[in-house]
């Protein structure tokens, strides 16, 4: 066993950590909490190093950005790495027998490892959103907190199967980030951005809006069917968190449509005046 693995296990075995996990009602969290903290720190390290790496890759185009744009660029690098990784890693969760047998309270180690990455990301995202709330608004703080709250409950265990459905939301994030980068690289209104925008809107509508609403309906139907197995506070927490995320998704979809119409209508207008 490596020194790192030994250190990790010592953190897991800490009596205080074991007691804390039991106290907050997350008994399955104990073997995974050091990983959540580690991933949050790794995401922050990636953000801090992203500017140097981006400067090497994009040269003068990146170097000419404002400090604020460089900061946002780094945030999106982290977001992109997380989105690509978890969308791919979450697919096998749909086929885990233990989770298919019990879609609400089943437990699987592989799924828990994926949720460790996700919780680490949303822990990092929440702190970043809080530190930047004056600039980005409270909506992102709500999204971070709600997402972290929902995914950390996977270690109760709870909703490990349904959680994979909502991980798929991140598929649209991949193209949202690409759209932002194209703007900053001077490719606003280009054909590449047009194709990316169409893909983004299609995925946002089908995955976040349609599939997300569909799976939310079935989730709460399952919760109702299981009755007293889910405590009232937990049930209403899921209701509020899920509702908040879906409402934000509807609102952001509206903003995406408005933004796309402005971007490409202004491009056509500029061509007519040339």
Short mmCIF file of C-alpha atoms in Angstrom, two decimals:
data_model
loop_
_atom_site.label_atom_id
_atom_site.label_comp_id
_atom_site.label_asym_id
_atom_site.label_seq_id
_atom_site.Cartn_x
_atom_site.Cartn_y
_atom_site.Cartn_z
CA UNK A 1 0.00 0.00 0.00
CA UNK A 2 1.40 3.40 -0.99
CA UNK A 3 2.05 6.20 1.49
CA UNK A 4 -0.81 8.18 -0.05
CA UNK A 5 -3.23 5.27 0.36
CA UNK A 6 -2.14 4.83 3.98
CA UNK A 7 -2.70 8.54 4.67
CA UNK A 8 -6.12 8.37 2.99
CA UNK A 9 -7.13 5.41 5.11
CA UNK A 10 -6.01 7.16 8.28
CA UNK A 11 -8.33 10.05 7.40
CA UNK A 12 -11.16 7.61 6.80
CA UNK A 13 -10.53 5.89 10.15
CA UNK A 14 -10.51 9.10 12.19
CA UNK A 15 -13.04 8.58 15.02
CA UNK A 16 -14.20 12.20 14.67
CA UNK A 17 -14.88 11.71 10.95
CA UNK A 18 -16.73 8.44 11.54
CA UNK A 19 -18.86 10.06 14.25
CA UNK A 20 -19.56 13.15 12.13
CA UNK A 21 -20.80 11.04 9.20
CA UNK A 22 -23.14 9.14 11.50
CA UNK A 23 -24.30 12.37 13.15
CA UNK A 24 -25.33 14.01 9.88
CA UNK A 25 -27.09 10.86 8.72
CA UNK A 26 -24.59 9.93 5.99
CA UNK A 27 -23.13 6.63 7.23
CA UNK A 28 -21.72 5.69 3.82
CA UNK A 29 -19.78 8.95 3.51
CA UNK A 30 -16.86 7.96 5.79
CA UNK A 31 -14.77 6.12 3.12
CA UNK A 32 -15.28 8.90 0.59
CA UNK A 33 -15.10 12.25 2.40
CA UNK A 34 -11.30 12.64 2.00
CA UNK A 35 -11.78 12.16 -1.74
CA UNK A 36 -14.41 14.91 -1.86
CA UNK A 37 -12.04 17.36 -0.17
CA UNK A 38 -9.15 16.22 -2.37
CA UNK A 39 -11.11 16.76 -5.58
CA UNK A 40 -12.25 20.21 -4.43
CA UNK A 41 -8.59 21.13 -3.86
CA UNK A 42 -7.55 19.62 -7.19
CA UNK A 43 -10.19 21.66 -9.01
CA UNK A 44 -8.87 24.81 -7.35
CA UNK A 45 -5.31 23.87 -8.34
CA UNK A 46 -6.50 23.38 -11.92
CA UNK A 47 -8.10 26.83 -11.91
CA UNK A 48 -4.95 28.46 -10.59
CA UNK A 49 -2.76 26.74 -13.19
CA UNK A 50 -5.16 27.12 -16.12
CA UNK A 51 -4.01 30.62 -17.05
CA UNK A 52 -0.42 29.49 -17.56
CA UNK A 53 -1.52 26.50 -19.62
CA UNK A 54 -4.00 28.56 -21.65
CA UNK A 55 -1.36 31.18 -22.40
CA UNK A 56 0.91 28.47 -23.80
CA UNK A 57 -1.86 27.04 -25.97
CA UNK A 58 -3.62 30.20 -27.21
CA UNK A 59 -0.76 32.72 -26.99
CA UNK A 60 -1.57 36.37 -27.70
CA UNK A 61 -5.32 35.78 -27.97
CA UNK A 62 -5.43 34.64 -24.36
CA UNK A 63 -2.86 37.16 -23.13
CA UNK A 64 -4.94 40.06 -24.51
CA UNK A 65 -7.92 39.19 -22.30
CA UNK A 66 -8.76 41.31 -19.26
CA UNK A 67 -7.95 39.96 -15.77
CA UNK A 68 -11.65 39.27 -15.21
CA UNK A 69 -11.92 37.35 -18.48
CA UNK A 70 -8.86 35.29 -17.56
CA UNK A 71 -10.44 34.48 -14.20
CA UNK A 72 -13.68 33.38 -15.89
CA UNK A 73 -11.65 31.39 -18.41
CA UNK A 74 -10.08 29.42 -15.57
CA UNK A 75 -13.47 28.75 -14.01
CA UNK A 76 -14.67 27.32 -17.31
CA UNK A 77 -11.59 25.14 -17.72
CA UNK A 78 -12.46 23.47 -14.40
CA UNK A 79 -16.12 23.25 -15.42
CA UNK A 80 -15.18 21.62 -18.74
CA UNK A 81 -12.87 19.01 -17.22
CA UNK A 82 -15.53 18.11 -14.66
CA UNK A 83 -18.37 17.99 -17.21
CA UNK A 84 -16.57 15.75 -19.69
CA UNK A 85 -15.34 13.41 -16.96
CA UNK A 86 -18.61 12.92 -15.07
CA UNK A 87 -20.85 12.58 -18.15
CA UNK A 88 -18.68 9.71 -19.38
CA UNK A 89 -18.22 8.14 -15.94
CA UNK A 90 -21.92 8.35 -15.04
CA UNK A 91 -23.17 6.19 -17.93
CA UNK A 92 -22.34 2.82 -16.25
CA UNK A 93 -24.39 3.84 -13.20
CA UNK A 94 -27.59 3.26 -15.20
CA UNK A 95 -26.65 -0.42 -15.55
CA UNK A 96 -25.64 -1.21 -11.96
CA UNK A 97 -27.86 -4.08 -10.77
CA UNK A 98 -28.06 -2.93 -7.15
CA UNK A 99 -29.29 0.47 -8.23
CA UNK A 100 -31.78 -0.88 -10.76
CA UNK A 101 -33.25 -3.12 -8.04
CA UNK A 102 -33.66 -0.15 -5.70
CA UNK A 103 -33.70 3.14 -7.60
CA UNK A 104 -34.17 5.19 -4.43
CA UNK A 105 -31.93 3.68 -1.76
CA UNK A 106 -29.59 1.28 -3.55
CA UNK A 107 -25.84 1.60 -2.99
CA UNK A 108 -22.92 0.94 -5.34
CA UNK A 109 -19.22 1.61 -4.79
CA UNK A 110 -18.55 2.68 -8.39
CA UNK A 111 -21.43 5.16 -8.29
CA UNK A 112 -20.15 6.47 -4.96
CA UNK A 113 -16.74 7.14 -6.49
CA UNK A 114 -18.37 9.13 -9.28
CA UNK A 115 -20.41 11.09 -6.72
CA UNK A 116 -17.17 11.78 -4.85
CA UNK A 117 -15.87 13.68 -7.89
CA UNK A 118 -19.18 15.51 -8.33
CA UNK A 119 -19.43 16.51 -4.66
CA UNK A 120 -15.84 17.73 -4.78
CA UNK A 121 -16.69 19.87 -7.79
CA UNK A 122 -19.86 21.38 -6.33
CA UNK A 123 -18.10 21.99 -3.00
CA UNK A 124 -15.47 23.96 -4.94
CA UNK A 125 -18.15 25.60 -7.11
CA UNK A 126 -20.15 26.75 -4.09
CA UNK A 127 -17.16 28.45 -2.47
CA UNK A 128 -16.19 30.09 -5.77
CA UNK A 129 -19.77 31.30 -6.33
CA UNK A 130 -20.02 32.73 -2.81
CA UNK A 131 -16.71 34.56 -3.20
CA UNK A 132 -17.91 36.05 -6.51
CA UNK A 133 -21.61 36.53 -5.71
CA UNK A 134 -21.59 40.29 -6.38
CA UNK A 135 -20.47 39.64 -9.95
CA UNK A 136 -22.35 36.48 -10.93
CA UNK A 137 -25.49 36.77 -8.79
CA UNK A 138 -27.10 34.61 -6.12
CA UNK A 139 -28.56 32.14 -8.62
CA UNK A 140 -25.20 30.39 -9.04
CA UNK A 141 -24.82 30.10 -5.26
CA UNK A 142 -28.26 28.46 -5.05
CA UNK A 143 -27.35 26.11 -7.90
CA UNK A 144 -24.06 25.11 -6.23
CA UNK A 145 -25.61 24.58 -2.80
CA UNK A 146 -28.61 22.67 -4.14
CA UNK A 147 -26.44 20.44 -6.33
CA UNK A 148 -23.99 19.70 -3.53
CA UNK A 149 -26.85 19.02 -1.12
CA UNK A 150 -28.54 16.57 -3.49
CA UNK A 151 -25.37 14.68 -4.46
CA UNK A 152 -23.94 14.43 -0.93
CA UNK A 153 -27.13 12.58 0.05
CA UNK A 154 -26.02 9.79 -2.28
CA UNK A 155 -23.95 8.65 0.71
CA UNK A 156 -27.04 8.19 2.89
CA UNK A 157 -27.43 6.26 0.53
CA UNK A 158 -30.18 7.91 -1.47
CA UNK A 159 -30.97 8.44 -5.18
CA UNK A 160 -27.71 6.98 -6.53
CA UNK A 161 -29.64 5.74 -9.57
CA UNK A 162 -31.57 8.94 -10.26
CA UNK A 163 -28.48 11.04 -9.61
CA UNK A 164 -26.93 9.72 -12.82
CA UNK A 165 -29.85 11.21 -14.77
CA UNK A 166 -29.12 14.67 -13.45
CA UNK A 167 -25.38 14.27 -14.05
CA UNK A 168 -26.31 14.18 -17.74
CA UNK A 169 -27.21 17.87 -17.40
CA UNK A 170 -23.49 18.53 -17.66
CA UNK A 171 -23.52 17.46 -21.33
CA UNK A 172 -24.88 20.90 -22.26
CA UNK A 173 -22.24 22.57 -20.08
CA UNK A 174 -19.54 21.26 -22.44
CA UNK A 175 -20.95 23.23 -25.37
CA UNK A 176 -21.84 26.24 -23.24
CA UNK A 177 -18.17 26.59 -22.30
CA UNK A 178 -17.08 26.17 -25.93
CA UNK A 179 -19.50 28.93 -26.94
CA UNK A 180 -17.98 31.28 -24.35
CA UNK A 181 -14.43 30.46 -25.43
CA UNK A 182 -15.26 31.10 -29.08
CA UNK A 183 -16.47 34.59 -28.12
CA UNK A 184 -13.21 35.33 -26.32
CA UNK A 185 -11.10 33.99 -29.21
CA UNK A 186 -12.72 36.41 -31.66
CA UNK A 187 -14.97 33.82 -33.35
CA UNK A 188 -18.31 35.37 -32.44
CA UNK A 189 -20.92 34.66 -35.11
CA UNK A 190 -18.67 32.18 -36.94
CA UNK A 191 -20.02 29.00 -38.52
CA UNK A 192 -18.28 26.98 -35.83
CA UNK A 193 -20.06 28.96 -33.14
CA UNK A 194 -23.37 28.56 -34.99
CA UNK A 195 -22.99 24.76 -35.09
CA UNK A 196 -21.96 24.76 -31.45
CA UNK A 197 -24.93 26.96 -30.48
CA UNK A 198 -27.39 24.66 -32.24
CA UNK A 199 -25.89 21.65 -30.44
CA UNK A 200 -25.97 23.51 -27.14
CA UNK A 201 -29.62 24.53 -27.46
CA UNK A 202 -30.62 21.04 -28.60
CA UNK A 203 -28.86 19.35 -25.66
CA UNK A 204 -30.11 21.92 -23.19
CA UNK A 205 -33.70 21.43 -24.34
CA UNK A 206 -33.61 17.63 -24.58
CA UNK A 207 -31.36 16.79 -21.60
CA UNK A 208 -31.94 19.54 -19.03
CA UNK A 209 -35.50 20.60 -19.81
CA UNK A 210 -37.26 17.54 -21.23
CA UNK A 211 -35.28 14.61 -19.78
CA UNK A 212 -34.70 16.48 -16.51
CA UNK A 213 -38.41 17.20 -16.05
CA UNK A 214 -39.31 13.63 -17.04
CA UNK A 215 -36.90 12.04 -14.55
CA UNK A 216 -37.97 14.50 -11.83
CA UNK A 217 -41.57 13.40 -12.27
CA UNK A 218 -40.63 9.72 -11.96
CA UNK A 219 -38.37 10.44 -9.00
CA UNK A 220 -41.19 11.99 -6.99
CA UNK A 221 -43.64 9.31 -8.08
CA UNK A 222 -41.18 6.74 -6.66
CA UNK A 223 -40.81 8.74 -3.47
CA UNK A 224 -44.59 8.89 -3.04
CA UNK A 225 -44.92 5.15 -3.67
CA UNK A 226 -42.35 4.36 -0.98
CA UNK A 227 -44.24 6.55 1.50
CA UNK A 228 -42.77 6.59 5.00
CA UNK A 229 -39.37 5.24 3.86
CA UNK A 230 -38.47 8.83 3.06
CA UNK A 231 -38.68 11.33 5.91
CA UNK A 232 -40.79 14.44 5.35
CA UNK A 233 -37.83 16.87 5.72
CA UNK A 234 -35.78 14.89 3.17
CA UNK A 235 -38.71 14.69 0.77
CA UNK A 236 -39.30 18.43 0.86
CA UNK A 237 -35.57 19.12 0.57
CA UNK A 238 -35.54 17.12 -2.66
CA UNK A 239 -38.60 19.03 -3.81
CA UNK A 240 -37.05 22.44 -3.14
CA UNK A 241 -33.58 21.57 -4.46
CA UNK A 242 -34.87 19.87 -7.58
CA UNK A 243 -37.41 22.61 -8.21
CA UNK A 244 -34.76 25.32 -7.82
CA UNK A 245 -32.42 23.60 -10.27
CA UNK A 246 -35.18 23.05 -12.85
CA UNK A 247 -36.45 26.64 -12.58
CA UNK A 248 -32.92 27.93 -13.06
CA UNK A 249 -32.54 25.64 -16.06
CA UNK A 250 -35.73 27.03 -17.65
CA UNK A 251 -34.56 30.60 -17.01
CA UNK A 252 -31.05 29.95 -18.34
CA UNK A 253 -32.51 28.27 -21.44
CA UNK A 254 -34.47 31.45 -22.10
CA UNK A 255 -31.26 33.49 -21.73
CA UNK A 256 -29.43 31.15 -24.12
CA UNK A 257 -32.10 31.64 -26.78
CA UNK A 258 -32.03 35.43 -26.35
CA UNK A 259 -28.23 35.45 -26.47
CA UNK A 260 -28.10 33.30 -29.60
CA UNK A 261 -30.67 35.48 -31.38
CA UNK A 262 -28.74 38.66 -30.56
CA UNK A 263 -25.39 37.16 -31.54
CA UNK A 264 -26.37 35.78 -34.93
CA UNK A 265 -28.89 38.48 -35.89
CA UNK A 266 -26.20 41.13 -35.31
CA UNK A 267 -23.82 39.07 -37.47
CA UNK A 268 -26.34 39.03 -40.34
CA UNK A 269 -26.97 42.77 -39.94
CA UNK A 270 -23.26 43.53 -40.13
CA UNK A 271 -22.97 41.51 -43.35
CA UNK A 272 -25.85 43.43 -44.93
CA UNK A 273 -24.22 46.78 -44.17
CA UNK A 274 -20.83 45.77 -45.63
#
